[in-house]
Short mmCIF file of N, CA and C in Angstrom, two decimals:
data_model
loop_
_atom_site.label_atom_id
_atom_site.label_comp_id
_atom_site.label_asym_id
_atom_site.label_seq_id
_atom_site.Cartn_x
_atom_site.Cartn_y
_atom_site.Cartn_z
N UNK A 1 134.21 176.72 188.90
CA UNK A 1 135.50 176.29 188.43
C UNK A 1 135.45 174.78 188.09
N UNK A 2 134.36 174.27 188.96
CA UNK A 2 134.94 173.00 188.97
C UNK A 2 134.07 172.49 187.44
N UNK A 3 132.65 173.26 186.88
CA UNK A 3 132.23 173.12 185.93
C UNK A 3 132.85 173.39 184.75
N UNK A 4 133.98 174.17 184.62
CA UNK A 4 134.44 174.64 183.77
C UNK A 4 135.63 173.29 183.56
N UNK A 5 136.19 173.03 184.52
CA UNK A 5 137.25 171.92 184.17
C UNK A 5 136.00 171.01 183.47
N UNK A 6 135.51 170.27 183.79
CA UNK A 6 134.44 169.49 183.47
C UNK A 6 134.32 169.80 182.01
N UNK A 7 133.49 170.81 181.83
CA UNK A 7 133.40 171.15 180.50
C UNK A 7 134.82 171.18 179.31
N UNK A 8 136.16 170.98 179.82
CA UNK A 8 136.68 171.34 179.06
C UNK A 8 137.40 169.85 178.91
N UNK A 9 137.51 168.67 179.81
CA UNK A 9 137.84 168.19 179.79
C UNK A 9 137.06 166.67 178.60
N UNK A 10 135.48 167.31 179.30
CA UNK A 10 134.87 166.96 177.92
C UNK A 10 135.07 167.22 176.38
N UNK A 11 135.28 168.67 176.24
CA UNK A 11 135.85 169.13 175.04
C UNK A 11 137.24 168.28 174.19
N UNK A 12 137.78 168.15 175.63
CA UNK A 12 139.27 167.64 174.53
C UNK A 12 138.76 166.26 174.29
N UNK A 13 138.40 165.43 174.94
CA UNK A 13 137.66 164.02 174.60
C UNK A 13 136.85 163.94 173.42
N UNK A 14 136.43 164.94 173.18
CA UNK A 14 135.49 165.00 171.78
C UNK A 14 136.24 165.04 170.71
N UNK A 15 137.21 166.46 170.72
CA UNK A 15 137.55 166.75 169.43
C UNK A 15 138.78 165.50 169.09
N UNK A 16 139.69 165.01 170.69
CA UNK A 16 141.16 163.69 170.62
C UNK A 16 140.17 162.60 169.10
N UNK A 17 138.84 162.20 170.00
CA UNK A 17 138.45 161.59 169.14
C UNK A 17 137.61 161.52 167.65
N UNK A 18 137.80 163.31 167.34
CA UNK A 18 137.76 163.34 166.29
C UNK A 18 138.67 163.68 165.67
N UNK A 19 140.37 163.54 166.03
CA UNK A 19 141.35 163.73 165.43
C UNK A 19 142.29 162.19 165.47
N UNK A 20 141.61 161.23 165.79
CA UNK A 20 142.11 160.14 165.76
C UNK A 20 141.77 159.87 164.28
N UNK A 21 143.08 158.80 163.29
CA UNK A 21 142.95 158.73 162.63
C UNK A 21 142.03 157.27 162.55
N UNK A 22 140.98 156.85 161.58
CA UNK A 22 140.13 155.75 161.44
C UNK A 22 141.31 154.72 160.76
N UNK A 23 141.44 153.36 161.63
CA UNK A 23 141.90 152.40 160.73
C UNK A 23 141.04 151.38 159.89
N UNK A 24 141.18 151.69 158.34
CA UNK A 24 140.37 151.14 157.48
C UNK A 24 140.56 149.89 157.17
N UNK A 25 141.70 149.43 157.83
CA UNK A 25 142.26 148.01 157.27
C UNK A 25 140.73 146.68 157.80
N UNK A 26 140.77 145.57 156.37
CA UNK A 26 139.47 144.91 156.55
C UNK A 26 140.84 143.33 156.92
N UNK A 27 140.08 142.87 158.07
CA UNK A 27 141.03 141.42 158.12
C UNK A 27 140.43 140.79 157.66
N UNK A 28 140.76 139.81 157.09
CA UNK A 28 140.37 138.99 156.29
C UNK A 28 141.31 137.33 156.53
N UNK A 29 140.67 136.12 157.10
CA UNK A 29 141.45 134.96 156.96
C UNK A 29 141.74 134.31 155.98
N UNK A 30 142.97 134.28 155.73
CA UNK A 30 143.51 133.37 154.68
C UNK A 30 143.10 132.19 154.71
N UNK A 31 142.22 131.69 153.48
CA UNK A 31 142.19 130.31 153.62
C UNK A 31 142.96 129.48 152.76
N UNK A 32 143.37 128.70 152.84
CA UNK A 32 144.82 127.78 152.49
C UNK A 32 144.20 126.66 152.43
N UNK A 33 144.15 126.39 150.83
CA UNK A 33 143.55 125.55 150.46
C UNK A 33 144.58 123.95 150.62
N UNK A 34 143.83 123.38 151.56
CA UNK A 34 144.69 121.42 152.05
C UNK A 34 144.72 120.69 150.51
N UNK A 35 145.78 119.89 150.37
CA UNK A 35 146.06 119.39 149.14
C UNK A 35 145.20 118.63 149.24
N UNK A 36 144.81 117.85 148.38
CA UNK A 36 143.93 116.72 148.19
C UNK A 36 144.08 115.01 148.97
N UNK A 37 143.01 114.75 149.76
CA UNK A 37 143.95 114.12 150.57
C UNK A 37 143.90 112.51 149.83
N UNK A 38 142.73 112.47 148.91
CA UNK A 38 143.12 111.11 148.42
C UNK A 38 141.82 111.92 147.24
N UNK A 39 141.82 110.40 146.08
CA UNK A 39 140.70 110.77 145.38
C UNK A 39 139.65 110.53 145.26
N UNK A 40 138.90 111.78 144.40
CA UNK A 40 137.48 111.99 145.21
C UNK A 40 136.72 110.79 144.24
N UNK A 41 135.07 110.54 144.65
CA UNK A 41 134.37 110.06 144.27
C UNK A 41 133.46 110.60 143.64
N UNK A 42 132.71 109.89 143.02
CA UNK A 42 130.94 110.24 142.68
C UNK A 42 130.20 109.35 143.69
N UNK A 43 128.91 110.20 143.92
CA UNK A 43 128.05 109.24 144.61
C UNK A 43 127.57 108.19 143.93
N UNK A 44 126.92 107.11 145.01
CA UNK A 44 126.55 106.10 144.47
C UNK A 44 125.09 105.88 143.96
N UNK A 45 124.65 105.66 142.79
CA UNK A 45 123.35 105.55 142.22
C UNK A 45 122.64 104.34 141.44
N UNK A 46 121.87 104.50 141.81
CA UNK A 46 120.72 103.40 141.00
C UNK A 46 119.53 103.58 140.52
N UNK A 47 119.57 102.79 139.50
CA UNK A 47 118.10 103.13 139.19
C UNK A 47 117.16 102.36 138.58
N UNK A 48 115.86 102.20 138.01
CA UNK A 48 115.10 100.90 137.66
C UNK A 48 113.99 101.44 137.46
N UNK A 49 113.83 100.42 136.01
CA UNK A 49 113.23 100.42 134.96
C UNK A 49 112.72 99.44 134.18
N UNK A 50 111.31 99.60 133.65
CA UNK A 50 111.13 98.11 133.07
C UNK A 50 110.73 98.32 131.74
N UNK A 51 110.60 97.04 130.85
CA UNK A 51 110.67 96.96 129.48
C UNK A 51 109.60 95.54 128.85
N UNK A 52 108.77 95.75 128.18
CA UNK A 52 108.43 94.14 127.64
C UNK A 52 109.46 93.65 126.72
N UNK A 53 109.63 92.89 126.67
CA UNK A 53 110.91 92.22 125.93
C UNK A 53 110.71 91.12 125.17
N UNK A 54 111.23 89.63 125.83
CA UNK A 54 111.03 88.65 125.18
C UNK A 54 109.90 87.93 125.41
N UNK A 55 108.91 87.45 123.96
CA UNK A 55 107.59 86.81 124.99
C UNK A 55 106.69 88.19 124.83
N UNK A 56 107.45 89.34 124.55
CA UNK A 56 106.07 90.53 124.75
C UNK A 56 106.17 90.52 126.40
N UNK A 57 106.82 89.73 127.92
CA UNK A 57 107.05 89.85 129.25
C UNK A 57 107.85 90.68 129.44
N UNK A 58 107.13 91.04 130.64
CA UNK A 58 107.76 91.98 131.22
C UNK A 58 109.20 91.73 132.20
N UNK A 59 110.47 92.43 132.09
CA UNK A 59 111.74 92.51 132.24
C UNK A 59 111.96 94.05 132.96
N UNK A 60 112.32 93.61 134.01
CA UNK A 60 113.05 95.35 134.88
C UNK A 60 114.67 95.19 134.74
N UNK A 61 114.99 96.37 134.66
CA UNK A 61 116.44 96.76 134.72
C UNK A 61 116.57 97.43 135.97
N UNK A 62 117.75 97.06 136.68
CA UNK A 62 118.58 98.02 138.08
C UNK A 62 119.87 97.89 137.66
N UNK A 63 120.18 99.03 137.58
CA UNK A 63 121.42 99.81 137.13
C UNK A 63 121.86 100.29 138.50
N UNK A 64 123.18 99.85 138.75
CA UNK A 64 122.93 100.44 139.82
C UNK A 64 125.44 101.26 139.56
N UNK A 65 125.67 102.25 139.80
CA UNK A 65 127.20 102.98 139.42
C UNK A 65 127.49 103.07 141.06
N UNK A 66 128.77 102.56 141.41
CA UNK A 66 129.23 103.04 142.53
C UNK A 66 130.95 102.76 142.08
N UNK A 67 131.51 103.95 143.20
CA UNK A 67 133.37 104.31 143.17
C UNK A 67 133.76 102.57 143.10
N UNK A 68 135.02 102.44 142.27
CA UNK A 68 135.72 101.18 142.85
C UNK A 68 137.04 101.26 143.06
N UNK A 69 137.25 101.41 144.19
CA UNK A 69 138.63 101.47 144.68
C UNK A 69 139.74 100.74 144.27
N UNK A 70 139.04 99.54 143.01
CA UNK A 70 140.37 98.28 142.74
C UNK A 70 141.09 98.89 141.19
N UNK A 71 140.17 99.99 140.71
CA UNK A 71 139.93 100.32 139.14
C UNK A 71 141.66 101.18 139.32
N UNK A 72 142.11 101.88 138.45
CA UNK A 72 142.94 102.56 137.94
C UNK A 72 142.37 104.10 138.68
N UNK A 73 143.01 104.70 139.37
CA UNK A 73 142.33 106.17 139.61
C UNK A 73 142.93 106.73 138.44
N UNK A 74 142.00 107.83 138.17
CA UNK A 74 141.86 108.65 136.54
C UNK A 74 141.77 110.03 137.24
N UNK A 75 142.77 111.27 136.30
CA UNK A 75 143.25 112.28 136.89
C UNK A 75 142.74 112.93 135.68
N UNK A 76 141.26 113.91 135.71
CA UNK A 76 140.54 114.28 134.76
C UNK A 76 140.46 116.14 136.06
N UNK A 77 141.23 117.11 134.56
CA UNK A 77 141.87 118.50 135.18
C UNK A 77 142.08 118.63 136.59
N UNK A 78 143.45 117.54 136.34
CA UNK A 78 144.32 117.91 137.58
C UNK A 78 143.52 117.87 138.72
N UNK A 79 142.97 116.50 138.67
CA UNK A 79 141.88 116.35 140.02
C UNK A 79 141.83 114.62 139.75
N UNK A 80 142.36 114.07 141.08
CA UNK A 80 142.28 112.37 140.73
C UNK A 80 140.52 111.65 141.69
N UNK A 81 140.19 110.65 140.90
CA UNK A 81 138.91 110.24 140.91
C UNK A 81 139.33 108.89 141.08
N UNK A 82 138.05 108.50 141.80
CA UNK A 82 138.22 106.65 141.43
C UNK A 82 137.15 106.48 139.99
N UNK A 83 137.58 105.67 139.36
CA UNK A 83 136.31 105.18 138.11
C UNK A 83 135.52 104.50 138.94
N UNK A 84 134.39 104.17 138.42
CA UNK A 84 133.21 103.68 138.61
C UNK A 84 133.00 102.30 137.98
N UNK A 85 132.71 101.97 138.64
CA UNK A 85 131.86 100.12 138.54
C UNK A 85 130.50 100.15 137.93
N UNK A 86 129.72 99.68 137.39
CA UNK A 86 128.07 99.65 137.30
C UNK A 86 127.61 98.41 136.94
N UNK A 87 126.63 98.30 137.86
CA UNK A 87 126.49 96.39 137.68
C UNK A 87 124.92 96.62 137.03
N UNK A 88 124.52 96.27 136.25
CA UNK A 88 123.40 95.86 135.59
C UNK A 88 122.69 94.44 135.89
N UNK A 89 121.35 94.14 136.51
CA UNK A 89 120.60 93.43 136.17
C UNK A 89 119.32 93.53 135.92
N UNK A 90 118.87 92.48 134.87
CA UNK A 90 118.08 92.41 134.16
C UNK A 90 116.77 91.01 134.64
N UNK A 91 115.95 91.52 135.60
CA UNK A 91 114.91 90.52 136.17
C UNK A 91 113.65 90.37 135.14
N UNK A 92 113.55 89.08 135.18
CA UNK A 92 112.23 88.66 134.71
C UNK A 92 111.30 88.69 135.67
N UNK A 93 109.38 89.24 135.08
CA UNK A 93 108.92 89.13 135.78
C UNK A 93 108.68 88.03 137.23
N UNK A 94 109.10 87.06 137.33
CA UNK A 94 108.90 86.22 138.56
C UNK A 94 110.37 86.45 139.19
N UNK A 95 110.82 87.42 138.92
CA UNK A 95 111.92 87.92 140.05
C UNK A 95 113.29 87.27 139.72
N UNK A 96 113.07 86.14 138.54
CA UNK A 96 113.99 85.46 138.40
C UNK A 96 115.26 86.34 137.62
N UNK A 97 116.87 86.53 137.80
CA UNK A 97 117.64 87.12 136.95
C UNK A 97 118.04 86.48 135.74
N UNK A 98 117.65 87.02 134.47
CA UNK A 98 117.90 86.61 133.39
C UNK A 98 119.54 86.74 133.01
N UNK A 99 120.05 88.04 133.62
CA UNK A 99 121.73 88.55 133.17
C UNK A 99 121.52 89.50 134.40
N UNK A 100 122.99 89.57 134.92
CA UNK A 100 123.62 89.91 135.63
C UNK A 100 125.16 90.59 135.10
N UNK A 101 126.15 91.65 135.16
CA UNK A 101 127.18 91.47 134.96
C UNK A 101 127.54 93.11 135.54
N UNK A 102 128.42 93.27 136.20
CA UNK A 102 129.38 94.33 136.51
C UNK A 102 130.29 94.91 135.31
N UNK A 103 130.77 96.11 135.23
CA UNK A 103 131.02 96.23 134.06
C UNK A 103 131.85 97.97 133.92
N UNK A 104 133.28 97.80 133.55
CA UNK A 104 134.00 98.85 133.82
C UNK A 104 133.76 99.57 132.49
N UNK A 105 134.85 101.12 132.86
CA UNK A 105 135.59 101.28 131.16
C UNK A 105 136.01 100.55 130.27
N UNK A 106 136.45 99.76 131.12
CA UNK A 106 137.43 99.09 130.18
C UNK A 106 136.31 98.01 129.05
N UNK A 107 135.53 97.89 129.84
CA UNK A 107 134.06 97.09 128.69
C UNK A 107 134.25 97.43 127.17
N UNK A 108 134.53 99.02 127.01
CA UNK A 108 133.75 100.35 126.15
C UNK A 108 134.78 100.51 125.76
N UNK A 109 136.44 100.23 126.21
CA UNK A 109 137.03 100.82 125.60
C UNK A 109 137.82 100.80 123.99
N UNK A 110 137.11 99.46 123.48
CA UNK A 110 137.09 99.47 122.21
C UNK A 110 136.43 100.49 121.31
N UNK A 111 135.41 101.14 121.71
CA UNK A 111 135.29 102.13 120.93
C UNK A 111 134.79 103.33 121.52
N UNK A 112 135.92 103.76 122.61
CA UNK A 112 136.49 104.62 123.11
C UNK A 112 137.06 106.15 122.55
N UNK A 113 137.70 107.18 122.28
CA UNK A 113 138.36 107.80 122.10
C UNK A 113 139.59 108.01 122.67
N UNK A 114 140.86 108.22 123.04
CA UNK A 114 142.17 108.10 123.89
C UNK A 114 141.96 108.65 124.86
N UNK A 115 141.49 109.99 124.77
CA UNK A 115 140.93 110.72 125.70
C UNK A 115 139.94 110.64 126.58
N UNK A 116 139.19 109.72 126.53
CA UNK A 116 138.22 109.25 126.96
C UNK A 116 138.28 107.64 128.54
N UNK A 117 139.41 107.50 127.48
CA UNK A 117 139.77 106.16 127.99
C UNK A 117 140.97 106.68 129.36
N UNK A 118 141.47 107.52 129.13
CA UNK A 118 142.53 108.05 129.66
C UNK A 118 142.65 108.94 130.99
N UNK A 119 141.52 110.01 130.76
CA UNK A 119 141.23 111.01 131.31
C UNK A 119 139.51 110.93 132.09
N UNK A 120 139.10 110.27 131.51
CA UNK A 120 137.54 109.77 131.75
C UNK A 120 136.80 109.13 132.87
N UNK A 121 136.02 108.83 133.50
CA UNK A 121 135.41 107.64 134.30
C UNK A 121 134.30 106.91 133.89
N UNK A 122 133.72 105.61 133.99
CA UNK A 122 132.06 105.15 133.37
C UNK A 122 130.91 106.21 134.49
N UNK A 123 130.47 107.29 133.87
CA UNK A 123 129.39 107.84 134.60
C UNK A 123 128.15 107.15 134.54
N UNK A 124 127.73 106.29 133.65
CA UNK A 124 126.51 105.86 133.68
C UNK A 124 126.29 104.61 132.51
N UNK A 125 125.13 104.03 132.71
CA UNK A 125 124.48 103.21 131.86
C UNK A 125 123.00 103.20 131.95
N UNK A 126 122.25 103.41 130.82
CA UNK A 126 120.83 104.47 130.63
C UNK A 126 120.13 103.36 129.82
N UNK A 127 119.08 102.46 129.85
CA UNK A 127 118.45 102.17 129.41
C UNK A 127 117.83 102.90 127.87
N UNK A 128 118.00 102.23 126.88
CA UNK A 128 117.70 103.31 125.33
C UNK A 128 116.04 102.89 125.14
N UNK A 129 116.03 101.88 124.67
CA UNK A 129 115.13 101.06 123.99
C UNK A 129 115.22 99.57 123.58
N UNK A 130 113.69 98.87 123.16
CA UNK A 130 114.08 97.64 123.11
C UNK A 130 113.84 97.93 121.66
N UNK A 131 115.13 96.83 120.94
CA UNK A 131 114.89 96.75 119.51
C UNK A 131 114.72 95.36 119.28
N UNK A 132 113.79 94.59 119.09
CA UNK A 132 113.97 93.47 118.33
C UNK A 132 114.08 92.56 119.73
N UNK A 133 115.48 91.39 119.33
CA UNK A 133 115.52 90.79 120.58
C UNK A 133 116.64 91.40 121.12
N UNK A 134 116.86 92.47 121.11
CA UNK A 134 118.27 93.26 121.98
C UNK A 134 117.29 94.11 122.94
N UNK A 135 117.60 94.85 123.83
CA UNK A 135 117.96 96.00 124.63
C UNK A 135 118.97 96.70 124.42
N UNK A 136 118.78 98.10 123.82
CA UNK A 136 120.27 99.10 123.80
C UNK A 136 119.70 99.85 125.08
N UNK A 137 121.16 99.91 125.40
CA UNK A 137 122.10 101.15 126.73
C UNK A 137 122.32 101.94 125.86
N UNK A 138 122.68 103.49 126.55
CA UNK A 138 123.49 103.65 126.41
C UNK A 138 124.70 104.45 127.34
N UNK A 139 125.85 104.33 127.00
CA UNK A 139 126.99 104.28 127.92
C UNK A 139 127.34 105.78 128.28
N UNK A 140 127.90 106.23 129.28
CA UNK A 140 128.52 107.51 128.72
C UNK A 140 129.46 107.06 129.63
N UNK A 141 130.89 107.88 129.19
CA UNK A 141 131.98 108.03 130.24
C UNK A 141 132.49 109.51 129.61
N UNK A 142 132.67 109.98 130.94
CA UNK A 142 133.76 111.20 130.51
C UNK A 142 134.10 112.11 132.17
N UNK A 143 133.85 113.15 132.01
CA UNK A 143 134.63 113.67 133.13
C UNK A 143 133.43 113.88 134.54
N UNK A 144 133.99 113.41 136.01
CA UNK A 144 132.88 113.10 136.93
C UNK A 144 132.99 114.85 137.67
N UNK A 145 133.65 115.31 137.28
CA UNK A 145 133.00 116.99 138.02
C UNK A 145 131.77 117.48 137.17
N UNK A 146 130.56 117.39 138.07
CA UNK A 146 129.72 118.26 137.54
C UNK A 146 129.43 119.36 136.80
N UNK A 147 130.50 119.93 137.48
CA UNK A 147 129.99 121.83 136.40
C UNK A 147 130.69 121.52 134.78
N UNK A 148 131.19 120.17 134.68
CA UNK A 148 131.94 120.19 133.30
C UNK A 148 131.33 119.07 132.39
N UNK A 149 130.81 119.27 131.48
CA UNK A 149 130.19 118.54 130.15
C UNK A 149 131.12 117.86 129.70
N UNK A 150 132.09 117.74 130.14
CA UNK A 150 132.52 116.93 128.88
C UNK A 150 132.23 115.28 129.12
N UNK A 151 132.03 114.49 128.11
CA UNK A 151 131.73 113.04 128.15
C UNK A 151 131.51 112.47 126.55
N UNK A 152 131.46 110.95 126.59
CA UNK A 152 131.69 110.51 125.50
C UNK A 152 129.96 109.87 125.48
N UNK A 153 129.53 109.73 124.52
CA UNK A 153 128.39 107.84 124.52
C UNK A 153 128.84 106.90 123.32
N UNK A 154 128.58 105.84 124.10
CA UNK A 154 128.88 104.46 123.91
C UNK A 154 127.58 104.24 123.83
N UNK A 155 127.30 103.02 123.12
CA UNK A 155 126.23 102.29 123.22
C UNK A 155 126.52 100.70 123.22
N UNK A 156 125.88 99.91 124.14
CA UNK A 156 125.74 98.80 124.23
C UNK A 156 124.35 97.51 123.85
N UNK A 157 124.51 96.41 123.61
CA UNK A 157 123.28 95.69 123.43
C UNK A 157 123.24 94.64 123.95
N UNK A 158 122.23 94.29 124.21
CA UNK A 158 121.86 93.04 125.46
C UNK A 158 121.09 92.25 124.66
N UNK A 159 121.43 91.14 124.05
CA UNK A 159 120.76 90.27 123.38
C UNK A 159 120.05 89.49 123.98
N UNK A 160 118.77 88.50 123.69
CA UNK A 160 117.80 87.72 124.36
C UNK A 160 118.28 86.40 124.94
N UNK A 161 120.00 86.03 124.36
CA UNK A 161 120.45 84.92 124.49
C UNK A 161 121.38 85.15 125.78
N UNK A 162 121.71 86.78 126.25
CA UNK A 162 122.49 87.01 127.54
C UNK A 162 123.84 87.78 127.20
N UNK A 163 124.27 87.79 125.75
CA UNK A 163 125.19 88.57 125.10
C UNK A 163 125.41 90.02 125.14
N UNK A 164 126.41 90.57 125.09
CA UNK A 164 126.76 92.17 125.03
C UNK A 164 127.64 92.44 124.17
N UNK A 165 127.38 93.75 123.27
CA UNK A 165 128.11 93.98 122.47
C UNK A 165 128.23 95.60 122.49
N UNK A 166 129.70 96.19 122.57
CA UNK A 166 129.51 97.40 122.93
C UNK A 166 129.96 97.92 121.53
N UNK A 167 129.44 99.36 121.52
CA UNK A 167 129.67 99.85 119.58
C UNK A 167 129.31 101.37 119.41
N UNK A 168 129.99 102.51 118.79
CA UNK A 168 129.92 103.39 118.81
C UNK A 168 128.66 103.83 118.99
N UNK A 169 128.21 105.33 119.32
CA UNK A 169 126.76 105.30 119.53
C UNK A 169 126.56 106.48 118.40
N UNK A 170 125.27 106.04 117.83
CA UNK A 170 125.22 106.74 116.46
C UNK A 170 123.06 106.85 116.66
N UNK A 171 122.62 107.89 116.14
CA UNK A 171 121.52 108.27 115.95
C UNK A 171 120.73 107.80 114.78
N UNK A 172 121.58 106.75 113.98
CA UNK A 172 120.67 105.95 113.29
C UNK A 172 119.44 105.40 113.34
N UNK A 173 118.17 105.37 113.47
CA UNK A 173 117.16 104.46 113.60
C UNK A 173 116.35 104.85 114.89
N UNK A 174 116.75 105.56 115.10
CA UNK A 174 115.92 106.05 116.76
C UNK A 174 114.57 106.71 116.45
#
């Protein structure tokens, strides 16, 4: 008798739990995206490079782009940024600095686009080539999120006397 309760009591335990219905529901946490708590940056970079120049001597460039918190923040798709600073110098071989100068958008923004000037940040300044007694850059500014292309170039020139002149950038003569 007492096997038989046993056995049956097992039975209903089997089939209860194969008549329970399965709950399929998947939880899942909401994540709730925090507003932006201030604006973002680009990292800070540098870089260096050298050139014979004047004399046929040798001349290094350090380029060096970092955030500047004093600039205008620029709100490029509904996402605010600080613009960027980039200080350029230009050493002669005995270490001595020939030019020095820091140098915003606002440098470039003579031959700018609205959009550019507006919506944009200075992402960089790129060593081109030496022509003559200049050094051309060239400039780009445009939007600092990565996954997005968009950007402008500028080109700039560094004359032997310490001068800069910034001017659309065109594929003439290269």
């Amino acid at each position: 008798m007492r096997n038989i309760l046993l056995l049956v009591m097992a039975l209903l335990a089997v089939v209860s739990c194969k008549n329970k219905d399965k709950n399929e529901d998947i939880i899942v946490e909401k994540v709730i995206e925090k507003p932006q708590d201030g604006p973002e940056s680009m990292a800070v970079d540098e870089q260096t490079g050298s050139v014979r120049w004047i004399n046929d001597a040798d001349y290094s460039c350090i380029i060096k782009r970092e955030p500047d918190k004093s600039l205008p923040v620029v709100t490029n798709h509904d996402v605010k940024y600080y613009d960027n600073s980039i200080n350029l110098m230009v050493k002669r071989a005995d270490g001595s600095v020939f030019f020095e100068k820091t140098f915003t958008k606002e440098n470039f923004a003579p031959v700018l686009p609205k959009e550019f000037k507006e919506n944009g940040v200075l992402l960089g300044i790129n060593f081109e080539k030496r022509d003559g007694n200049e050094l051309l850059f060239v400039v780009s500014v445009g939007s600092p999120d990565e996954t997005n292309e968009e950007f402008y170039y500028a080109r700039m020139s560094l004359s032997n006397l310490g001068a800069t002149k910034a001017m659309k950038y065109t594929t003439e003569g290269l």
